[in-house]
Each structure stands twice: as C-alpha cells, then as structure tokens.
Amino acid sequence: MLLNYDPVDAFRSLDRLTGWRGQPGTGMPMDLYRAGDHVVATFDVPGVDPGSIDISVEGQTLTVRAERTAPADAAEWLVAERPRGRYSRQLTLGRDLDVDRLHASYVDGVLSLTIPVAERAKPRRIAVEHAGAPRSIDADRHAESEAAASS
C-alpha cells in the first residue's frame, strides 16, 4: 500500500542527487556584478576542499571546477540532500577585462573571483586644447601648403 504518492517526487529526488536547482548543469550558484573598476564573480561552493578548486582561462573563456566529496566514515546514509561530485561553470569574458590580473579567494564556502577592467576600457577624459583666438582654415591656403610639401 502506498501513502502520499507524488509522481513528481522521483524527479525531485533526481534533481537533489545531481545538484540541479533550476540552473541546468551547475551545482555552484553564482552572482556576477561590477564594483568600480572590477568585475566580481562569487560562487557558492560550501563544503568544497579549496585544494580541489581549479580556475583556468583559455582565450575569453573562464572555467571554474570544484569537487565536493562525501565523508569517508559515513556507514549508512539516512538523508543525503547535499549535492556531491564534480562541478564546473564556464563564463565567456569580454575583451575589456584584464584576466592576467585575476584574483581568487575562498572564504566561508564562497569562491570570489575579482577581475580588473582593462585600462583601455576605463572611461577617461580627453583634454581640449584652447589656443586663445579662433582659428579658421583657409581651403586655398591649405591646398597650397600641401602642394608645396609634396614637391
């Protein structure tokens, strides 16, 4: 006899085992934001051994990999809802980020990547030169100067 049968529960159990939480293919939820002259990506990876975290950049693709393992001394699981296994996440970075100066830190189960915005992409002011008196370009005189320079 079955009590409280829910046909969707089997799929929920599968989702819990594979780490799917509404974001296919990821067991590490992420936030991404810009803070001044930096882009910051934070990944939730609680329980992950920091030595298992691998961060690589190939071209404009940033890849984060991590692994959460089960405790070896667990004799019999009564409940196992925390996802385990290998996780990876890829981001396509814009060319205006300086990936050579990327900084990574892992604190309290949160992996933070800070990527500076490249100097060429930062807003800048252009100085305007002021000569004092208005200048006009005389088209005929300009043409004569160019003809004399090419002779």
Coordinates of N, CA, C and O in Angstrom, one line a residue:
M1 N 0.8 -1.2 0.0 CA 0.0 0.0 0.0 C 0.9 1.2 0.0 O 1.8 1.3 0.8
L2 N 0.6 2.2 -0.9 CA 1.4 3.4 -1.0 C 0.6 4.6 -0.3 O -0.6 4.7 -0.5
L3 N 1.3 5.3 0.5 CA 0.7 6.5 1.1 C 1.5 7.7 0.6 O 2.7 7.7 0.4
N4 N 0.7 8.8 0.4 CA 1.3 10.1 0.0 C 2.2 10.0 -1.3 O 3.3 10.5 -1.4
Y5 N 1.7 9.3 -2.3 CA 2.4 9.1 -3.5 C 2.4 10.4 -4.3 O 1.3 11.0 -4.6
D6 N 3.5 10.8 -4.7 CA 3.7 12.0 -5.5 C 4.5 11.7 -6.7 O 5.7 11.4 -6.6
P7 N 3.9 11.6 -7.9 CA 4.6 11.1 -9.1 C 5.8 12.1 -9.5 O 6.7 11.6 -10.2
V8 N 5.8 13.3 -9.0 CA 6.9 14.2 -9.3 C 8.1 14.1 -8.4 O 9.2 14.5 -8.6
D9 N 7.8 13.4 -7.2 CA 8.8 13.3 -6.2 C 10.1 12.6 -6.7 O 11.2 12.9 -6.3
A10 N 9.9 11.6 -7.6 CA 11.1 10.9 -8.1 C 12.0 11.8 -8.9 O 13.2 11.8 -8.8
F11 N 11.4 12.8 -9.6 CA 12.2 13.8 -10.3 C 12.9 14.7 -9.4 O 14.0 15.2 -9.6
R12 N 12.2 15.1 -8.3 CA 12.8 16.0 -7.3 C 14.0 15.3 -6.7 O 15.0 15.9 -6.4
S13 N 13.9 14.0 -6.4 CA 15.0 13.3 -5.8 C 16.2 13.3 -6.8 O 17.3 13.4 -6.4
L14 N 15.9 13.1 -8.0 CA 17.0 13.1 -9.0 C 17.6 14.4 -9.1 O 18.9 14.5 -9.2
D15 N 16.8 15.5 -9.0 CA 17.4 16.8 -9.0 C 18.3 17.0 -7.8 O 19.4 17.6 -7.9
R16 N 17.9 16.6 -6.7 CA 18.7 16.7 -5.5 C 20.0 16.0 -5.6 O 21.1 16.4 -5.2
L17 N 20.0 14.8 -6.2 CA 21.2 14.0 -6.4 C 22.2 14.6 -7.4 O 23.4 14.5 -7.2
T18 N 21.7 15.2 -8.4 CA 22.5 15.8 -9.4 C 22.9 17.2 -9.2 O 23.7 17.8 -9.9
G19 N 22.3 17.8 -8.2 CA 22.6 19.2 -7.8 C 21.9 20.2 -8.7 O 22.2 21.4 -8.6
W20 N 20.9 19.8 -9.4 CA 20.2 20.8 -10.2 C 19.2 21.6 -9.4 O 18.4 21.0 -8.6
R21 N 19.3 22.9 -9.4 CA 18.4 23.8 -8.7 C 17.8 24.8 -9.6 O 17.9 26.0 -9.3
G22 N 17.3 24.4 -10.7 CA 16.7 25.4 -11.6 C 17.7 26.0 -12.6 O 17.4 26.8 -13.4
Q23 N 19.0 25.6 -12.4 CA 20.0 26.0 -13.3 C 20.7 24.8 -13.9 O 21.6 24.2 -13.3
P24 N 20.3 24.3 -15.1 CA 20.9 23.1 -15.6 C 22.4 23.1 -15.7 O 23.0 24.1 -16.1
G25 N 23.0 22.0 -15.3 CA 24.5 21.9 -15.4 C 25.3 22.6 -14.4 O 26.5 22.7 -14.6
T26 N 24.7 23.1 -13.3 CA 25.5 23.7 -12.3 C 25.2 23.3 -10.9 O 24.0 23.2 -10.6
G27 N 26.2 23.1 -10.1 CA 26.0 22.8 -8.7 C 26.5 24.0 -7.9 O 26.7 23.9 -6.7
M28 N 26.9 25.0 -8.6 CA 27.5 26.2 -7.9 C 26.8 27.5 -8.3 O 27.1 28.0 -9.4
P29 N 25.8 27.9 -7.6 CA 25.1 29.2 -7.9 C 26.1 30.3 -7.9 O 27.1 30.3 -7.2
M30 N 25.9 31.3 -8.8 CA 26.8 32.4 -9.0 C 26.1 33.7 -9.0 O 25.0 33.8 -9.4
D31 N 26.8 34.7 -8.5 CA 26.5 36.1 -8.6 C 27.6 36.8 -9.4 O 28.8 36.4 -9.2
L32 N 27.2 37.7 -10.3 CA 28.2 38.5 -11.1 C 27.8 39.9 -11.0 O 26.7 40.3 -11.3
Y33 N 28.8 40.8 -10.7 CA 28.5 42.2 -10.6 C 29.7 43.0 -10.9 O 30.9 42.5 -10.8
R34 N 29.5 44.3 -11.2 CA 30.7 45.2 -11.4 C 30.7 46.1 -10.2 O 29.8 46.7 -9.7
A35 N 32.0 46.3 -9.6 CA 32.2 47.1 -8.5 C 33.4 48.0 -8.9 O 34.5 47.7 -8.8
G36 N 33.0 49.2 -9.3 CA 34.0 50.2 -9.7 C 34.8 49.7 -10.9 O 34.2 49.5 -12.0
D37 N 36.1 49.6 -10.8 CA 36.9 49.1 -11.9 C 37.2 47.6 -12.0 O 38.2 47.2 -12.5
H38 N 36.3 46.9 -11.3 CA 36.4 45.4 -11.3 C 35.1 44.7 -11.5 O 34.1 45.3 -11.3
V39 N 35.2 43.5 -12.1 CA 34.1 42.6 -12.2 C 34.3 41.5 -11.2 O 35.4 41.0 -11.1
V40 N 33.3 41.2 -10.4 CA 33.4 40.2 -9.3 C 32.4 39.1 -9.6 O 31.2 39.4 -9.8
A41 N 32.9 37.9 -9.5 CA 32.0 36.7 -9.6 C 32.2 35.9 -8.3 O 33.3 35.7 -7.9
T42 N 31.0 35.6 -7.7 CA 31.1 34.8 -6.5 C 30.3 33.5 -6.7 O 29.2 33.6 -7.3
F43 N 30.9 32.4 -6.2 CA 30.3 31.1 -6.4 C 30.1 30.5 -5.1 O 31.0 30.5 -4.2
D44 N 28.9 29.9 -4.8 CA 28.6 29.2 -3.6 C 29.1 27.8 -3.8 O 28.6 27.0 -4.6
V45 N 30.1 27.4 -3.0 CA 30.7 26.1 -3.0 C 31.0 25.6 -1.6 O 32.1 25.2 -1.3
P46 N 30.0 25.6 -0.7 CA 30.2 25.1 0.6 C 30.7 23.7 0.7 O 30.2 22.9 -0.1
G47 N 31.6 23.4 1.6 CA 32.0 22.0 1.8 C 33.0 21.5 0.8 O 33.4 20.4 0.8
V48 N 33.5 22.4 -0.1 CA 34.4 22.0 -1.1 C 35.8 22.2 -0.5 O 36.1 23.2 0.1
D49 N 36.7 21.2 -0.7 CA 38.1 21.4 -0.3 C 38.7 22.4 -1.2 O 38.7 22.3 -2.5
P50 N 39.3 23.5 -0.7 CA 39.9 24.5 -1.5 C 41.0 23.9 -2.5 O 41.2 24.5 -3.6
G51 N 41.6 22.8 -2.1 CA 42.6 22.2 -3.0 C 42.0 21.6 -4.2 O 42.7 21.3 -5.2
S52 N 40.7 21.4 -4.2 CA 40.0 20.8 -5.4 C 39.6 21.8 -6.4 O 39.1 21.5 -7.5
I53 N 39.7 23.1 -6.0 CA 39.2 24.2 -6.9 C 40.3 24.4 -8.0 O 41.4 24.6 -7.7
D54 N 39.8 24.4 -9.2 CA 40.7 24.7 -10.4 C 40.1 25.8 -11.2 O 38.9 25.7 -11.6
I55 N 40.8 26.9 -11.5 CA 40.4 28.0 -12.2 C 41.3 28.1 -13.4 O 42.5 28.2 -13.3
S56 N 40.7 28.2 -14.6 CA 41.5 28.3 -15.8 C 40.9 29.3 -16.8 O 39.7 29.5 -16.8
V57 N 41.7 29.9 -17.6 CA 41.3 30.9 -18.6 C 41.9 30.4 -19.9 O 43.1 30.3 -20.0
E58 N 41.1 30.2 -20.9 CA 41.6 29.9 -22.2 C 40.9 30.8 -23.2 O 39.6 30.8 -23.4
G59 N 41.6 31.7 -23.8 CA 41.0 32.7 -24.7 C 40.2 33.6 -23.8 O 40.6 34.2 -22.8
Q60 N 38.9 33.7 -24.1 CA 38.0 34.5 -23.3 C 37.1 33.7 -22.5 O 36.0 34.2 -22.0
T61 N 37.4 32.4 -22.3 CA 36.5 31.5 -21.5 C 37.2 31.2 -20.2 O 38.3 30.7 -20.1
L62 N 36.5 31.5 -19.1 CA 36.9 31.3 -17.7 C 36.2 30.0 -17.3 O 34.9 29.9 -17.4
T63 N 36.9 29.1 -16.7 CA 36.3 27.8 -16.3 C 36.6 27.6 -14.8 O 37.8 27.8 -14.4
V64 N 35.6 27.4 -14.0 CA 35.8 27.1 -12.6 C 35.4 25.6 -12.4 O 34.2 25.3 -12.7
R65 N 36.2 24.8 -11.7 CA 35.9 23.4 -11.4 C 36.2 23.2 -9.9 O 37.1 23.8 -9.4
A66 N 35.3 22.4 -9.3 CA 35.5 22.1 -7.9 C 34.9 20.7 -7.6 O 34.1 20.2 -8.5
E67 N 35.2 20.1 -6.5 CA 34.7 18.8 -6.2 C 34.3 18.8 -4.7 O 35.1 19.2 -3.8
R68 N 33.1 18.3 -4.4 CA 32.7 18.1 -3.0 C 32.5 16.6 -2.8 O 31.8 15.9 -3.6
T69 N 33.3 16.0 -1.9 CA 33.3 14.6 -1.7 C 32.5 14.3 -0.4 O 32.3 15.1 0.5
A70 N 32.0 13.0 -0.4 CA 31.3 12.6 0.8 C 32.2 12.2 1.9 O 33.3 11.7 1.6
P71 N 31.9 12.3 3.2 CA 32.8 11.9 4.2 C 33.0 10.4 4.1 O 32.1 9.6 3.8
A72 N 34.2 10.0 4.3 CA 34.6 8.5 4.1 C 34.1 7.7 5.2 O 33.9 6.5 5.1
D73 N 33.8 8.3 6.4 CA 33.4 7.5 7.6 C 31.9 7.2 7.7 O 31.5 6.7 8.7
A74 N 31.1 7.7 6.8 CA 29.7 7.5 6.9 C 29.3 6.1 6.6 O 29.6 5.5 5.5
A75 N 28.7 5.4 7.6 CA 28.4 4.0 7.5 C 27.1 3.8 6.7 O 27.0 3.0 5.8
E76 N 26.1 4.5 7.1 CA 24.8 4.4 6.5 C 24.1 5.7 6.4 O 23.9 6.4 7.4
W77 N 23.8 6.1 5.1 CA 23.2 7.4 4.9 C 21.7 7.3 5.3 O 21.0 6.4 4.9
L78 N 21.2 8.3 6.1 CA 19.8 8.4 6.5 C 19.2 9.4 5.6 O 18.0 9.2 5.1
V79 N 19.9 10.5 5.3 CA 19.4 11.6 4.4 C 20.7 12.1 3.7 O 21.7 12.3 4.4
A80 N 20.6 12.2 2.4 CA 21.7 12.8 1.6 C 21.2 13.8 0.6 O 20.9 13.4 -0.5
E81 N 21.0 15.0 1.1 CA 20.4 16.0 0.2 C 21.5 17.0 -0.4 O 21.2 17.7 -1.4
R82 N 22.6 17.0 0.2 CA 23.7 17.9 -0.3 C 24.3 17.3 -1.5 O 24.8 16.2 -1.5
P83 N 24.4 18.1 -2.6 CA 25.0 17.5 -3.8 C 26.5 17.3 -3.6 O 27.2 18.0 -2.9
R84 N 26.9 16.2 -4.2 CA 28.4 15.8 -4.2 C 28.8 15.5 -5.6 O 28.0 15.2 -6.4
G85 N 30.1 15.6 -5.7 CA 30.7 15.3 -7.0 C 31.5 16.4 -7.6 O 31.8 17.4 -6.9
R86 N 31.7 16.4 -8.9 CA 32.5 17.4 -9.6 C 31.5 18.4 -10.2 O 30.4 18.1 -10.7
Y87 N 31.9 19.7 -10.1 CA 31.1 20.8 -10.6 C 31.9 21.6 -11.5 O 33.1 21.8 -11.2
S88 N 31.4 22.2 -12.5 CA 32.1 23.2 -13.3 C 31.2 24.3 -13.8 O 29.9 24.0 -13.9
R89 N 31.7 25.4 -14.0 CA 31.0 26.6 -14.5 C 31.9 27.3 -15.5 O 33.0 27.5 -15.2
Q90 N 31.3 27.7 -16.6 CA 32.1 28.5 -17.6 C 31.4 29.8 -17.8 O 30.2 29.9 -17.9
L91 N 32.3 30.8 -18.0 CA 31.9 32.2 -18.3 C 32.6 32.7 -19.5 O 33.8 32.4 -19.6
T92 N 31.9 33.3 -20.4 CA 32.6 34.0 -21.5 C 32.9 35.4 -21.1 O 31.9 36.2 -20.8
L93 N 34.1 35.8 -21.1 CA 34.5 37.1 -20.6 C 34.7 38.1 -21.8 O 35.1 37.7 -22.9
G94 N 34.4 39.3 -21.5 CA 34.5 40.4 -22.5 C 36.0 40.7 -22.7 O 36.8 40.4 -21.8
R95 N 36.4 41.2 -23.8 CA 37.8 41.5 -24.1 C 38.3 42.7 -23.3 O 39.5 43.0 -23.2
D96 N 37.4 43.4 -22.6 CA 37.8 44.6 -21.8 C 38.1 44.3 -20.4 O 38.2 45.2 -19.6
L97 N 38.3 43.0 -20.1 CA 38.7 42.6 -18.8 C 40.2 42.1 -18.8 O 40.6 41.5 -19.8
D98 N 40.9 42.4 -17.7 CA 42.4 42.1 -17.7 C 42.5 40.7 -16.9 O 42.7 40.7 -15.7
V99 N 42.3 39.6 -17.6 CA 42.4 38.3 -17.0 C 43.8 37.9 -16.5 O 43.9 37.0 -15.6
D100 N 44.8 38.6 -16.9 CA 46.1 38.4 -16.4 C 46.3 38.8 -14.9 O 47.2 38.4 -14.2
R101 N 45.4 39.7 -14.5 CA 45.4 40.2 -13.1 C 44.2 39.7 -12.3 O 43.9 40.3 -11.3
L102 N 43.6 38.6 -12.7 CA 42.5 37.9 -12.0 C 43.0 37.5 -10.6 O 44.1 37.0 -10.4
H103 N 42.1 37.7 -9.6 CA 42.5 37.3 -8.2 C 41.3 36.4 -7.7 O 40.2 36.7 -7.9
A104 N 41.7 35.3 -7.0 CA 40.7 34.4 -6.5 C 40.9 34.2 -5.0 O 42.1 34.2 -4.5
S105 N 39.8 34.1 -4.3 CA 39.9 33.9 -2.8 C 38.7 33.0 -2.5 O 37.7 33.0 -3.1
Y106 N 38.9 32.2 -1.4 CA 37.9 31.2 -0.9 C 37.7 31.5 0.6 O 38.6 31.2 1.4
V107 N 36.5 32.0 1.0 CA 36.3 32.2 2.4 C 34.9 31.8 2.7 O 33.9 32.1 2.0
D108 N 34.8 31.0 3.8 CA 33.5 30.5 4.3 C 32.6 29.9 3.2 O 31.4 30.1 3.2
G109 N 33.2 29.1 2.3 CA 32.4 28.4 1.3 C 32.0 29.2 0.1 O 31.2 28.8 -0.7
V110 N 32.6 30.4 0.0 CA 32.3 31.3 -1.2 C 33.6 31.5 -1.9 O 34.6 32.0 -1.3
L111 N 33.6 31.2 -3.2 CA 34.8 31.5 -4.0 C 34.5 32.8 -4.7 O 33.5 33.0 -5.4
S112 N 35.4 33.7 -4.6 CA 35.3 35.1 -5.2 C 36.4 35.3 -6.2 O 37.6 35.1 -5.9
L113 N 36.0 35.6 -7.4 CA 37.0 36.0 -8.5 C 36.8 37.5 -8.7 O 35.7 37.9 -9.0
T114 N 37.9 38.2 -8.7 CA 37.9 39.6 -9.0 C 38.8 39.9 -10.2 O 39.9 39.5 -10.2
I115 N 38.1 40.4 -11.2 CA 38.8 40.7 -12.5 C 38.8 42.2 -12.8 O 37.7 42.8 -12.9
P116 N 40.0 42.8 -12.9 CA 40.0 44.2 -13.2 C 39.6 44.5 -14.6 O 39.8 43.7 -15.5
V117 N 39.0 45.7 -14.8 CA 38.7 46.2 -16.1 C 40.0 46.7 -16.7 O 40.8 47.3 -16.0
A118 N 40.2 46.3 -17.9 CA 41.5 46.7 -18.6 C 41.5 48.3 -18.7 O 40.5 48.9 -18.9
E119 N 42.7 48.8 -18.7 CA 42.9 50.3 -18.8 C 42.3 50.8 -20.0 O 41.7 51.9 -20.0
R120 N 42.4 50.1 -21.1 CA 41.9 50.7 -22.4 C 40.3 50.8 -22.4 O 39.7 51.5 -23.2
A121 N 39.7 50.1 -21.4 CA 38.2 50.1 -21.4 C 37.7 51.0 -20.3 O 36.4 51.3 -20.3
K122 N 38.5 51.6 -19.5 CA 38.1 52.5 -18.5 C 37.7 53.9 -19.1 O 38.3 54.3 -20.0
P123 N 36.6 54.5 -18.6 CA 36.3 55.8 -19.1 C 37.4 56.8 -18.8 O 38.1 56.7 -17.8
R124 N 37.6 57.7 -19.7 CA 38.7 58.7 -19.5 C 38.2 60.0 -20.1 O 37.4 60.1 -21.0
R125 N 38.8 61.1 -19.6 CA 38.5 62.4 -20.1 C 39.6 62.8 -21.1 O 40.8 62.5 -20.9
I126 N 39.2 63.5 -22.1 CA 40.1 64.0 -23.1 C 40.2 65.5 -23.0 O 39.2 66.2 -23.0
A127 N 41.4 66.0 -22.8 CA 41.6 67.4 -22.6 C 41.4 68.1 -23.9 O 41.8 67.6 -25.0
V128 N 40.8 69.3 -23.9 CA 40.6 70.1 -25.0 C 41.6 71.2 -25.0 O 41.7 72.0 -24.0
E129 N 42.4 71.4 -26.1 CA 43.4 72.4 -26.1 C 42.7 73.7 -26.5 O 41.8 73.7 -27.4
H130 N 43.1 74.8 -25.9 CA 42.5 76.1 -26.2 C 43.6 77.0 -26.6 O 44.5 77.3 -25.8
A131 N 43.5 77.5 -27.8 CA 44.6 78.4 -28.4 C 44.4 79.9 -28.1 O 45.2 80.7 -28.4
G132 N 43.3 80.3 -27.5 CA 43.1 81.7 -27.2 C 42.3 82.4 -28.3 O 41.3 83.0 -28.0
A133 N 42.7 82.4 -29.5 CA 42.0 83.1 -30.6 C 41.4 82.1 -31.5 O 42.0 81.0 -31.8
P134 N 40.2 82.4 -32.1 CA 39.6 81.4 -33.0 C 40.5 81.3 -34.3 O 41.1 82.3 -34.7
R135 N 40.6 80.1 -34.8 CA 41.3 79.9 -36.0 C 40.4 79.4 -37.1 O 39.4 78.7 -36.8
S136 N 40.7 79.8 -38.3 CA 39.9 79.3 -39.4 C 40.9 78.7 -40.4 O 42.0 79.2 -40.5
I137 N 40.4 77.7 -41.1 CA 41.3 77.1 -42.1 C 40.8 77.7 -43.5 O 39.7 77.5 -43.9
D138 N 41.8 78.2 -44.1 CA 41.5 78.8 -45.5 C 41.8 77.6 -46.4 O 42.9 77.1 -46.5
A139 N 40.8 77.2 -47.1 CA 40.9 76.0 -48.0 C 42.0 76.2 -49.1 O 42.7 75.3 -49.4
D140 N 42.1 77.4 -49.7 CA 43.0 77.6 -50.7 C 44.5 77.6 -50.2 O 45.4 77.0 -50.7
R141 N 44.7 78.2 -49.0 CA 46.0 78.2 -48.4 C 46.4 76.8 -48.0 O 47.6 76.5 -48.1
H142 N 45.4 76.0 -47.5 CA 45.7 74.7 -47.1 C 46.1 73.8 -48.3 O 47.1 73.0 -48.2
A143 N 45.5 74.0 -49.4 CA 45.8 73.3 -50.6 C 47.2 73.6 -51.1 O 48.0 72.8 -51.6
E144 N 47.5 75.0 -51.1 CA 48.9 75.4 -51.5 C 50.0 74.8 -50.6 O 51.0 74.4 -51.1
S145 N 49.7 74.7 -49.3 CA 50.7 74.2 -48.4 C 50.9 72.7 -48.7 O 52.1 72.2 -48.6
E146 N 49.9 72.0 -49.0 CA 50.0 70.5 -49.3 C 50.8 70.3 -50.6 O 51.6 69.5 -50.7
A147 N 50.5 71.2 -51.6 CA 51.2 71.1 -52.9 C 52.7 71.4 -52.7 O 53.5 70.7 -53.3
A148 N 53.0 72.4 -51.9 CA 54.4 72.7 -51.7 C 55.2 71.6 -50.9 O 56.3 71.4 -51.2
A149 N 54.5 71.0 -50.0 CA 55.1 69.9 -49.2 C 55.4 68.7 -50.1 O 56.3 68.0 -49.8
S150 N 54.6 68.4 -51.1 CA 54.8 67.2 -51.9 C 55.8 67.4 -53.0 O 56.2 66.5 -53.6
S151 N 56.2 68.7 -53.2 CA 57.2 69.0 -54.3 C 58.6 68.7 -53.9 O 59.0 68.7 -52.8

